[in-house]
Short mmCIF file of C-alpha atoms and ligand atoms in Angstrom, two decimals:
data_model
loop_
_atom_site.label_atom_id
_atom_site.label_comp_id
_atom_site.label_asym_id
_atom_site.label_seq_id
_atom_site.Cartn_x
_atom_site.Cartn_y
_atom_site.Cartn_z
CA UNK S 1 30.04 -63.84 -15.56
CA UNK S 2 26.78 -66.17 -14.34
CA UNK S 3 24.14 -64.68 -12.01
CA UNK S 4 25.36 -66.60 -9.20
CA UNK S 5 28.98 -65.71 -9.38
CA UNK S 6 27.53 -61.82 -9.51
CA UNK S 7 25.47 -62.34 -6.19
CA UNK S 8 28.81 -64.13 -4.36
CA UNK S 9 30.53 -61.19 -5.55
CA UNK S 10 27.92 -58.94 -4.63
CA UNK S 11 28.34 -60.28 -0.88
CA UNK S 12 31.73 -59.04 -0.55
CA UNK S 13 30.40 -55.89 0.35
CA UNK S 14 29.16 -55.18 3.76
CA UNK S 15 25.09 -54.69 3.73
CA UNK S 16 25.40 -51.32 5.76
CA UNK S 17 21.53 -50.43 6.81
CA UNK S 18 20.94 -46.82 8.30
CA UNK S 19 20.60 -47.55 11.97
CA UNK S 20 16.75 -47.08 11.98
CA UNK S 21 16.13 -50.03 10.13
CA UNK S 22 17.14 -52.10 13.28
CA UNK S 23 14.28 -50.16 15.18
CA UNK S 24 11.50 -51.44 12.04
CA UNK S 25 8.86 -54.32 13.16
CA UNK S 26 7.16 -56.50 10.67
CA UNK S 27 3.86 -58.17 10.73
CA UNK S 28 4.21 -62.17 11.58
CA UNK S 29 0.78 -62.78 9.68
CA UNK S 30 3.01 -62.78 6.26
CA UNK S 31 5.61 -64.80 8.19
CA UNK S 32 3.20 -67.33 9.06
CA UNK S 33 1.67 -67.05 5.48
CA UNK S 34 5.63 -68.13 4.64
CA UNK S 35 5.31 -71.14 6.65
CA UNK S 36 2.11 -72.44 6.20
CA UNK S 37 2.51 -72.23 2.01
CA UNK S 38 6.41 -73.92 2.51
CA UNK S 39 4.16 -77.05 4.57
CA UNK S 40 2.13 -77.06 1.52
CA UNK S 41 4.49 -77.48 -0.80
CA UNK S 42 5.70 -80.53 1.02
CA UNK S 43 2.16 -82.03 0.49
CA UNK S 44 0.99 -80.83 3.97
CA UNK S 45 -2.92 -79.45 3.65
CA UNK S 46 -3.31 -76.10 5.88
CA UNK S 47 -6.34 -74.35 7.17
CA UNK S 48 -5.53 -70.75 6.70
CA UNK S 49 -6.93 -68.99 10.04
CA UNK S 50 -3.63 -66.69 9.97
CA UNK S 51 -4.33 -63.96 7.16
CA UNK S 52 -6.53 -60.65 7.92
CA UNK S 53 -8.15 -60.50 4.74
CA UNK S 54 -12.53 -61.68 4.05
CA UNK S 55 -11.90 -64.60 1.55
CA UNK S 56 -15.19 -63.17 -0.36
CA UNK S 57 -14.08 -61.80 -4.14
CA UNK S 58 -14.67 -57.81 -4.55
CA UNK S 59 -18.39 -57.54 -5.29
CA UNK S 60 -18.43 -57.54 -9.01
CA UNK S 61 -19.89 -54.17 -9.60
CA UNK S 62 -16.81 -53.14 -8.12
CA UNK S 63 -14.79 -55.47 -10.37
CA UNK S 64 -16.68 -54.23 -13.31
CA UNK S 65 -15.87 -50.72 -12.84
CA UNK S 66 -12.39 -51.23 -12.25
CA UNK S 67 -11.95 -53.08 -15.53
CA UNK S 68 -14.17 -50.35 -17.41
CA UNK S 69 -11.85 -47.30 -15.38
CA UNK S 70 -8.91 -49.77 -17.07
CA UNK S 71 -10.33 -49.76 -20.60
CA UNK S 72 -11.28 -45.97 -20.31
CA UNK S 73 -7.73 -45.03 -19.89
CA UNK S 74 -7.46 -44.52 -15.83
CA UNK S 75 -4.02 -45.56 -16.28
CA UNK S 76 -1.98 -42.18 -16.19
CA UNK S 77 -1.35 -40.33 -12.66
CA UNK S 78 -3.39 -38.85 -10.87
CA UNK S 79 -3.39 -36.05 -7.72
CA UNK S 80 -1.09 -37.50 -4.80
CA UNK S 81 -4.70 -36.82 -2.33
CA UNK S 82 -6.51 -38.70 -5.05
CA UNK S 83 -9.25 -38.17 -7.65
CA UNK S 84 -11.18 -35.25 -6.69
CA UNK S 85 -14.45 -37.34 -7.41
CA UNK S 86 -13.15 -40.34 -5.13
CA UNK S 87 -12.50 -37.88 -2.14
CA UNK S 88 -16.03 -36.30 -2.42
CA UNK S 89 -17.34 -39.32 -1.94
CA UNK S 90 -15.78 -40.52 0.99
CA UNK S 91 -16.43 -37.14 2.75
CA UNK S 92 -19.66 -37.10 1.85
CA UNK S 93 -19.54 -40.66 3.13
CA UNK S 94 -18.00 -39.90 6.65
CA UNK S 95 -19.92 -37.02 7.04
CA UNK S 96 -23.17 -38.97 6.91
CA UNK S 97 -21.32 -42.25 8.86
CA UNK S 98 -19.82 -39.94 11.54
CA UNK S 99 -21.97 -37.45 11.90
CA UNK S 100 -19.86 -34.11 11.15
CA UNK S 101 -19.19 -32.20 8.25
CA UNK S 102 -15.85 -33.12 6.63
CA UNK S 103 -14.79 -31.73 3.33
CA UNK S 104 -13.39 -33.58 0.34
CA UNK S 105 -9.80 -31.13 0.81
CA UNK S 106 -10.05 -33.24 4.77
CA UNK S 107 -9.55 -36.34 2.57
CA UNK S 108 -6.23 -38.35 1.32
CA UNK S 109 -6.63 -41.11 -0.45
CA UNK S 110 -3.70 -43.74 -0.17
CA UNK S 111 -2.53 -47.19 -1.23
CA UNK S 112 -4.43 -49.07 1.68
CA UNK S 113 -5.32 -48.07 5.00
CA UNK S 114 -1.55 -48.79 6.41
CA UNK S 115 0.48 -45.17 4.72
CA UNK S 116 -1.93 -43.44 6.94
CA UNK S 117 -0.17 -45.00 10.20
CA UNK S 118 2.94 -44.87 8.32
CA UNK S 119 2.77 -41.26 7.20
CA UNK S 120 0.61 -40.00 10.55
CA UNK S 121 3.49 -41.35 12.48
CA UNK S 122 6.36 -39.99 10.69
CA UNK S 123 4.69 -36.61 10.58
CA UNK S 124 3.82 -36.17 13.79
CA UNK S 125 6.20 -37.95 15.81
CA UNK S 126 9.52 -36.59 16.74
CA UNK S 127 12.47 -38.20 18.53
CA UNK S 128 11.69 -38.69 22.42
CA UNK S 129 7.89 -38.19 21.99
CA UNK S 130 5.25 -40.14 23.51
CA UNK S 131 2.70 -42.08 21.71
CA UNK S 132 0.42 -44.15 23.23
CA UNK S 133 -1.28 -47.50 21.45
CA UNK S 134 -3.38 -50.55 22.39
CA UNK S 135 -1.29 -53.72 23.48
CA UNK S 136 -2.26 -56.11 22.35
CA UNK S 137 -2.68 -54.06 18.99
CA UNK S 138 -1.89 -53.99 15.23
CA UNK S 139 1.75 -54.68 15.44
CA UNK S 140 2.57 -51.94 12.57
CA UNK S 141 1.75 -49.09 15.34
CA UNK S 142 4.87 -50.23 17.81
CA UNK S 143 6.78 -50.32 14.52
CA UNK S 144 6.21 -47.30 13.54
CA UNK S 145 6.73 -45.54 16.83
CA UNK S 146 9.86 -47.38 17.38
CA UNK S 147 11.00 -46.20 13.70
CA UNK S 148 10.99 -42.70 14.23
CA UNK S 149 12.30 -42.85 17.32
CA UNK S 150 9.31 -41.90 19.73
CA UNK S 151 8.48 -43.34 22.81
CA UNK S 152 6.18 -46.41 23.05
CA UNK S 153 3.58 -46.42 25.35
CA UNK S 154 1.37 -49.55 25.21
CA UNK S 155 -1.68 -49.41 27.13
CA UNK S 156 -3.27 -52.58 28.21
CA UNK S 157 -6.75 -54.07 26.90
CA UNK S 158 -8.33 -56.35 29.29
CA UNK S 159 -9.89 -59.24 28.46
CA UNK S 160 -12.41 -59.15 31.42
CA UNK S 161 -13.52 -55.72 29.82
CA UNK S 162 -14.12 -57.20 26.84
CA UNK S 163 -10.77 -56.00 25.27
CA UNK S 164 -11.54 -52.16 26.42
CA UNK S 165 -9.05 -50.43 27.97
CA UNK S 166 -9.11 -48.66 31.42
CA UNK S 167 -9.69 -45.21 31.33
CA UNK S 168 -7.65 -44.35 34.44
CA UNK S 169 -4.83 -46.35 33.11
CA UNK S 170 -4.87 -44.61 30.01
CA UNK S 171 -5.04 -40.96 32.35
CA UNK S 172 -1.71 -42.28 34.18
CA UNK S 173 -0.36 -42.55 30.69
CA UNK S 174 -0.99 -39.40 29.47
CA UNK S 175 1.80 -36.89 29.83
CA UNK S 176 3.21 -33.41 28.41
CA UNK S 177 5.16 -35.51 25.66
CA UNK S 178 2.21 -37.36 24.63
CA UNK S 179 2.09 -36.63 20.96
CA UNK S 180 -0.09 -39.06 19.57
CA UNK S 181 -2.80 -41.49 21.00
CA UNK S 182 -3.78 -44.39 18.79
CA UNK S 183 -7.16 -46.27 19.06
CA UNK S 184 -8.40 -48.81 17.10
CA UNK S 185 -12.21 -50.29 16.73
CA UNK S 186 -13.58 -52.65 16.12
CA UNK S 187 -9.73 -53.98 17.29
CA UNK S 188 -7.48 -56.15 15.76
CA UNK S 189 -6.72 -58.59 17.14
CA UNK S 190 -9.52 -59.12 19.78
CA UNK S 191 -12.19 -57.90 17.73
CA UNK S 192 -13.58 -55.78 21.10
CA UNK S 193 -15.19 -52.54 19.77
CA UNK S 194 -15.54 -49.67 22.19
CA UNK S 195 -19.33 -48.12 22.58
CA UNK S 196 -20.04 -44.55 22.37
CA UNK S 197 -19.70 -44.36 26.36
CA UNK S 198 -16.06 -45.95 25.93
CA UNK S 199 -15.39 -42.97 23.29
CA UNK S 200 -16.64 -40.12 25.34
CA UNK S 201 -14.60 -41.56 28.75
CA UNK S 202 -11.16 -41.32 26.73
CA UNK S 203 -11.76 -38.48 25.37
CA UNK S 204 -12.74 -36.72 29.05
CA UNK S 205 -9.46 -38.48 29.65
CA UNK S 206 -7.52 -36.05 27.13
CA UNK S 207 -9.67 -32.97 27.58
CA UNK S 208 -8.38 -30.01 26.01
CA UNK S 209 -4.97 -31.19 25.45
CA UNK S 210 -3.28 -30.54 22.28
CA UNK S 211 -2.70 -34.48 21.27
CA UNK S 212 -3.58 -36.06 18.24
CA UNK S 213 -5.66 -39.04 18.20
CA UNK S 214 -5.23 -41.65 15.30
CA UNK S 215 -8.18 -43.33 14.93
CA UNK S 216 -8.08 -46.88 13.28
CA UNK S 217 -11.50 -47.38 11.80
CA UNK S 218 -10.72 -50.08 9.09
CA UNK S 219 -13.33 -52.42 10.42
CA UNK S 220 -15.98 -49.73 10.93
CA UNK S 221 -18.61 -51.53 8.73
CA UNK S 222 -17.56 -55.15 10.76
CA UNK S 223 -19.92 -54.96 14.11
CA UNK S 224 -22.28 -57.36 14.90
CA UNK S 225 -23.43 -55.83 18.38
CA UNK S 226 -24.01 -52.13 19.12
CA UNK S 227 -23.14 -49.31 16.56
CA UNK S 228 -19.98 -47.79 15.76
CA UNK S 229 -18.70 -44.83 17.45
CA UNK S 230 -15.82 -42.70 16.29
CA UNK S 231 -13.75 -39.80 18.31
CA UNK S 232 -14.07 -37.66 15.64
CA UNK S 233 -17.37 -37.14 16.63
CA UNK S 234 -17.05 -36.09 19.74
CA UNK S 235 -17.34 -32.38 19.52
CA UNK S 236 -14.08 -30.67 20.12
CA UNK S 237 -12.53 -33.34 18.55
CA UNK S 238 -12.45 -33.63 15.15
CA UNK S 239 -9.50 -31.36 14.26
CA UNK S 240 -7.61 -33.15 16.65
CA UNK S 241 -8.65 -36.71 15.03
CA UNK S 242 -6.76 -38.43 12.21
CA UNK S 243 -9.97 -40.65 10.79
CA UNK S 244 -8.27 -44.10 9.03
CA UNK S 245 -11.02 -46.40 6.82
CA UNK S 246 -10.40 -47.39 3.96
CA UNK S 247 -11.94 -50.61 0.92
CA UNK S 248 -9.90 -53.47 2.07
CA UNK S 249 -11.73 -55.31 4.80
CA UNK S 250 -15.15 -53.27 4.14
CA UNK S 251 -15.66 -54.00 0.22
CA UNK S 252 -12.98 -57.22 0.29
CA UNK S 253 -10.24 -55.14 -1.53
CA UNK S 254 -7.10 -55.93 -0.28
CA UNK S 255 -5.08 -56.16 -2.71
CA UNK S 256 -6.32 -53.06 -4.82
CA UNK S 257 -4.41 -51.47 -2.17
CA UNK S 258 -6.61 -48.41 -1.05
CA UNK S 259 -7.57 -46.50 1.96
CA UNK S 260 -7.79 -43.22 3.45
CA UNK S 261 -7.26 -40.70 5.99
CA UNK S 262 -9.61 -37.90 7.02
CA UNK S 263 -8.15 -34.89 8.86
CA UNK S 264 -7.75 -31.17 9.29
CA UNK S 265 -7.00 -29.63 5.95
CA UNK S 266 -3.81 -28.34 7.31
CA UNK S 267 -2.22 -31.75 8.15
CA UNK S 268 -3.84 -33.26 4.66
CA UNK S 269 -1.51 -31.14 3.00
CA UNK S 270 1.61 -32.63 4.81
CA UNK S 271 0.54 -36.21 4.91
CA UNK S 272 -0.13 -35.22 0.69
CA UNK S 273 3.68 -34.33 0.71
CA UNK S 274 4.45 -37.94 1.96
CA UNK S 275 2.25 -39.22 -0.82
CA UNK S 276 4.09 -37.07 -3.46
CA UNK S 277 7.25 -38.26 -2.26
CA UNK S 278 6.52 -42.02 -1.65
CA UNK S 279 3.76 -43.52 -4.07
CA UNK S 280 3.30 -40.23 -5.81
CA UNK S 281 -0.77 -41.03 -6.12
CA UNK S 282 -3.11 -44.18 -5.41
CA UNK S 283 -3.54 -45.95 -8.84
CA UNK S 284 -6.39 -44.43 -10.61
CA UNK S 285 -8.59 -47.38 -12.07
CA UNK S 286 -8.72 -48.52 -8.30
CA UNK S 287 -9.74 -45.21 -7.02
CA UNK S 288 -12.44 -45.43 -10.17
CA UNK S 289 -13.57 -48.67 -8.67
CA UNK S 290 -13.45 -47.03 -5.11
CA UNK S 291 -16.17 -44.16 -5.99
CA UNK S 292 -18.73 -47.01 -7.12
CA UNK S 293 -17.54 -49.27 -4.10
CA UNK S 294 -18.61 -46.28 -2.15
CA UNK S 295 -21.85 -44.90 -4.16
CA UNK S 296 -22.85 -48.28 -5.48
CA UNK S 297 -25.18 -51.09 -4.11
CA UNK S 298 -23.96 -51.94 -0.55
CA UNK S 299 -25.88 -55.52 0.05
CA UNK S 300 -22.49 -56.97 -0.65
CA UNK S 301 -21.40 -55.27 2.39
CA UNK S 302 -24.15 -56.68 4.75
CA UNK S 303 -24.23 -60.09 3.29
CA UNK S 304 -20.32 -60.54 4.26
CA UNK S 305 -21.52 -59.30 7.49
CA UNK S 306 -23.79 -61.59 8.10
CA UNK S 307 -21.51 -64.40 7.16
CA UNK S 308 -18.89 -63.31 9.37
CA UNK S 309 -21.33 -63.40 12.14
CA UNK S 310 -22.64 -67.20 11.70
CA UNK S 311 -18.55 -68.14 11.58
CA UNK S 312 -17.99 -66.20 14.69
CA UNK S 313 -21.00 -67.56 16.32
CA UNK S 314 -19.82 -71.27 15.05
CA UNK S 315 -16.39 -70.99 15.82
CA UNK S 316 -16.46 -69.25 19.50
CA UNK S 317 -18.75 -72.00 20.47
CA UNK S 318 -16.56 -74.72 19.23
CA UNK S 319 -13.70 -73.38 20.59
CA UNK S 320 -15.18 -73.00 24.26
CA UNK S 321 -15.74 -76.90 24.11
CA UNK S 322 -11.76 -76.70 23.68
CA UNK S 323 -9.74 -78.19 26.71
CA UNK S 324 -7.55 -75.25 28.14
CA UNK S 325 -9.39 -72.84 25.28
CA UNK S 326 -12.24 -69.80 26.85
CA UNK S 327 -13.14 -67.15 24.27
CA UNK S 328 -15.37 -64.29 24.59
CA UNK S 329 -17.80 -63.16 22.19
CA UNK S 330 -16.34 -60.75 19.53
CA UNK S 331 -18.39 -57.51 18.51
CA UNK S 332 -16.79 -56.77 15.53
CA UNK S 333 -13.88 -57.40 12.93
CA UNK S 334 -13.40 -61.05 11.83
CA UNK S 335 -10.97 -62.45 14.27
CA UNK S 336 -11.22 -64.04 17.64
CA UNK S 337 -8.79 -63.95 20.05
CA UNK S 338 -9.50 -67.37 22.94
CA UNK S 339 -7.65 -67.06 26.45
CA UNK S 340 -5.17 -70.27 25.83
CA UNK S 341 -3.24 -69.55 29.29
CA UNK S 342 -4.99 -72.61 30.76
CA UNK S 343 -3.27 -75.30 28.32
CA UNK S 344 -0.45 -74.39 30.30
CA UNK S 345 1.62 -73.47 27.18
CA UNK S 346 2.83 -70.61 25.59
CA UNK S 347 1.13 -68.70 22.86
CA UNK S 348 3.89 -68.75 20.56
CA UNK S 349 5.12 -72.31 21.26
CA UNK S 350 0.91 -73.40 21.01
CA UNK S 351 0.46 -71.70 17.36
CA UNK S 352 3.74 -73.13 16.44
CA UNK S 353 2.22 -76.07 17.50
CA UNK S 354 -1.14 -75.98 16.22
CA UNK S 355 0.46 -75.48 12.83
CA UNK S 356 3.06 -77.98 12.41
CA UNK S 357 1.21 -80.88 14.11
CA UNK S 358 -2.16 -79.65 13.43
CA UNK S 359 -2.34 -78.10 9.88
CA UNK S 360 -4.27 -75.12 11.07
CA UNK S 361 -2.13 -71.62 10.69
CA UNK S 362 -3.48 -69.10 13.61
CA UNK S 363 -1.25 -66.47 15.05
CA UNK S 364 0.23 -66.29 18.63
CA UNK S 365 -1.11 -62.93 20.44
CA UNK S 366 2.59 -62.33 21.57
CA UNK S 367 2.67 -61.37 17.38
CA UNK S 368 0.15 -58.14 18.97
CA UNK S 369 2.44 -56.94 21.65
CA UNK S 370 3.82 -58.09 25.35
CA UNK S 371 0.01 -58.27 26.26
CA UNK S 372 -1.18 -60.86 23.88
CA UNK S 373 0.64 -63.71 26.01
CA UNK S 374 -1.77 -66.36 26.83
CA UNK S 375 -3.75 -65.77 23.58
CA UNK S 376 -4.07 -66.92 20.15
CA UNK S 377 -5.43 -65.23 16.89
CA UNK S 378 -7.48 -66.87 14.65
CA UNK S 379 -9.66 -65.08 11.73
CA UNK S 380 -12.83 -66.43 11.09
CA UNK S 381 -12.29 -65.24 7.00
CA UNK S 382 -12.51 -68.82 6.13
CA UNK S 383 -15.59 -71.26 4.97
CA UNK S 384 -17.51 -73.03 7.93
CA UNK S 385 -16.61 -76.19 6.53
CA UNK S 386 -12.63 -75.29 6.68
CA UNK S 387 -13.81 -73.30 10.45
CA UNK S 388 -15.67 -76.94 11.56
CA UNK S 389 -12.50 -78.94 10.21
CA UNK S 390 -10.22 -76.68 12.59
CA UNK S 391 -11.89 -77.31 15.42
CA UNK S 392 -11.85 -80.60 15.23
CA UNK S 393 -8.24 -80.89 14.30
CA UNK S 394 -7.10 -78.41 17.48
CA UNK S 395 -9.68 -80.51 19.52
CA UNK S 396 -7.95 -83.76 18.66
CA UNK S 397 -4.50 -81.92 19.05
CA UNK S 398 -5.60 -80.92 22.80
CA UNK S 399 -6.84 -84.49 23.32
CA UNK S 400 -3.34 -86.05 22.45
CA UNK S 401 -0.96 -83.40 23.79
CA UNK S 402 -3.16 -81.64 27.21
C1 PLP Y 501 -5.87 -53.03 12.64
C2 PLP Y 501 -5.77 -52.51 11.12
N1 PLP Y 501 -5.38 -51.57 10.57
C3 PLP Y 501 -4.90 -50.94 9.18
C4 PLP Y 501 -4.84 -52.34 8.25
C5 PLP Y 501 -4.33 -52.24 7.31
O1 PLP Y 501 -5.50 -52.38 5.86
P1 PLP Y 501 -4.62 -52.14 4.43
O2 PLP Y 501 -4.58 -53.64 4.19
O3 PLP Y 501 -5.92 -51.55 4.08
O4 PLP Y 501 -3.57 -51.38 4.57
C6 PLP Y 501 -5.32 -53.72 9.00
C7 PLP Y 501 -4.91 -54.73 7.85
O5 PLP Y 501 -4.81 -55.97 8.71
C8 PLP Y 501 -5.53 -53.80 10.02
O6 PLP Y 501 -6.09 -54.91 10.94
#
């Protein structure tokens, strides 16, 4: 039987997915990337501003450490929670940067930042529990909340507050059924950064309640204005915080797949159990490279940050010159999130038109939730030359269409 005939036969069987799969969402960035690649195969030239990853190569000292680790035989299973030396390095880094004493037994290393979101929601949120999360926000939060059958409670981020949240609004969403609150600063997709005062106000709204906070700090080293502040640093919040951070954005290591969660040891044992049940462990040679990333020369991090800042400045200024666009200056991450409501176009339709007619791939604000309507997200993780070319193309498109 040929492969094709076998496939035809297989389709006689109805695919009977588990009901929960109907509630699992996705990340539109990957779909737009596929669409852009399809256009490229037809000979079109597309500028990629849709995907959230640094365009830099992983710094050479980290690559060398990874190669050496492979050659030295770091090719076997390791402990589910991560290599002890990497957990220790992370504990020391987090203790210093967040000003709280963290032990290595409070660190779980996982393949990327994403599994910490997946495992935390899986481990903490029961059917009917309420989970508060930012909207617009990273789409995996809402996807996972729905997946486990918990109640999704979006908290709106406000442009006029530089995409911060309204603490009174947060207080009004908190109930006896609130199990988890998700924070993300610096923020994807808006580039917003919560100040120390914002975090303290949020902590005060939560008060003494037994609510866990998943603090997604994957962009903690990518701040242009102000200083990163974690809710883990607020007295009384360490044992209620799961801090998510990682290597993907800070060290341009998206494809290595490595991130971590920092949490109280009793929760760490359960998140580790989820690791044992799913991945067994994070790749061992990747983790050895991770030790070099944390302990080695940090100048590449500073260089990448400075470069993102330069591009942000150029791109935001350029967008503000385009008809129908107005854009705040993001304080962190590598995204800009212009308001496009004055174009009169719905975000999704505008994003599609810019891809198909102007050759610029970006994301609709609605890819990050309903409150993203009226906005587009551009990643500035591309060369200044391409960013300028994208500005020119968008400008020309608006002159033809608005
Ligand atoms: C807010 C946020 N959290 C987590 C992640 C996941 O990072 P990783 O690639 O390390 O899984 C991303 C990636 O885009 C992100 O934007």
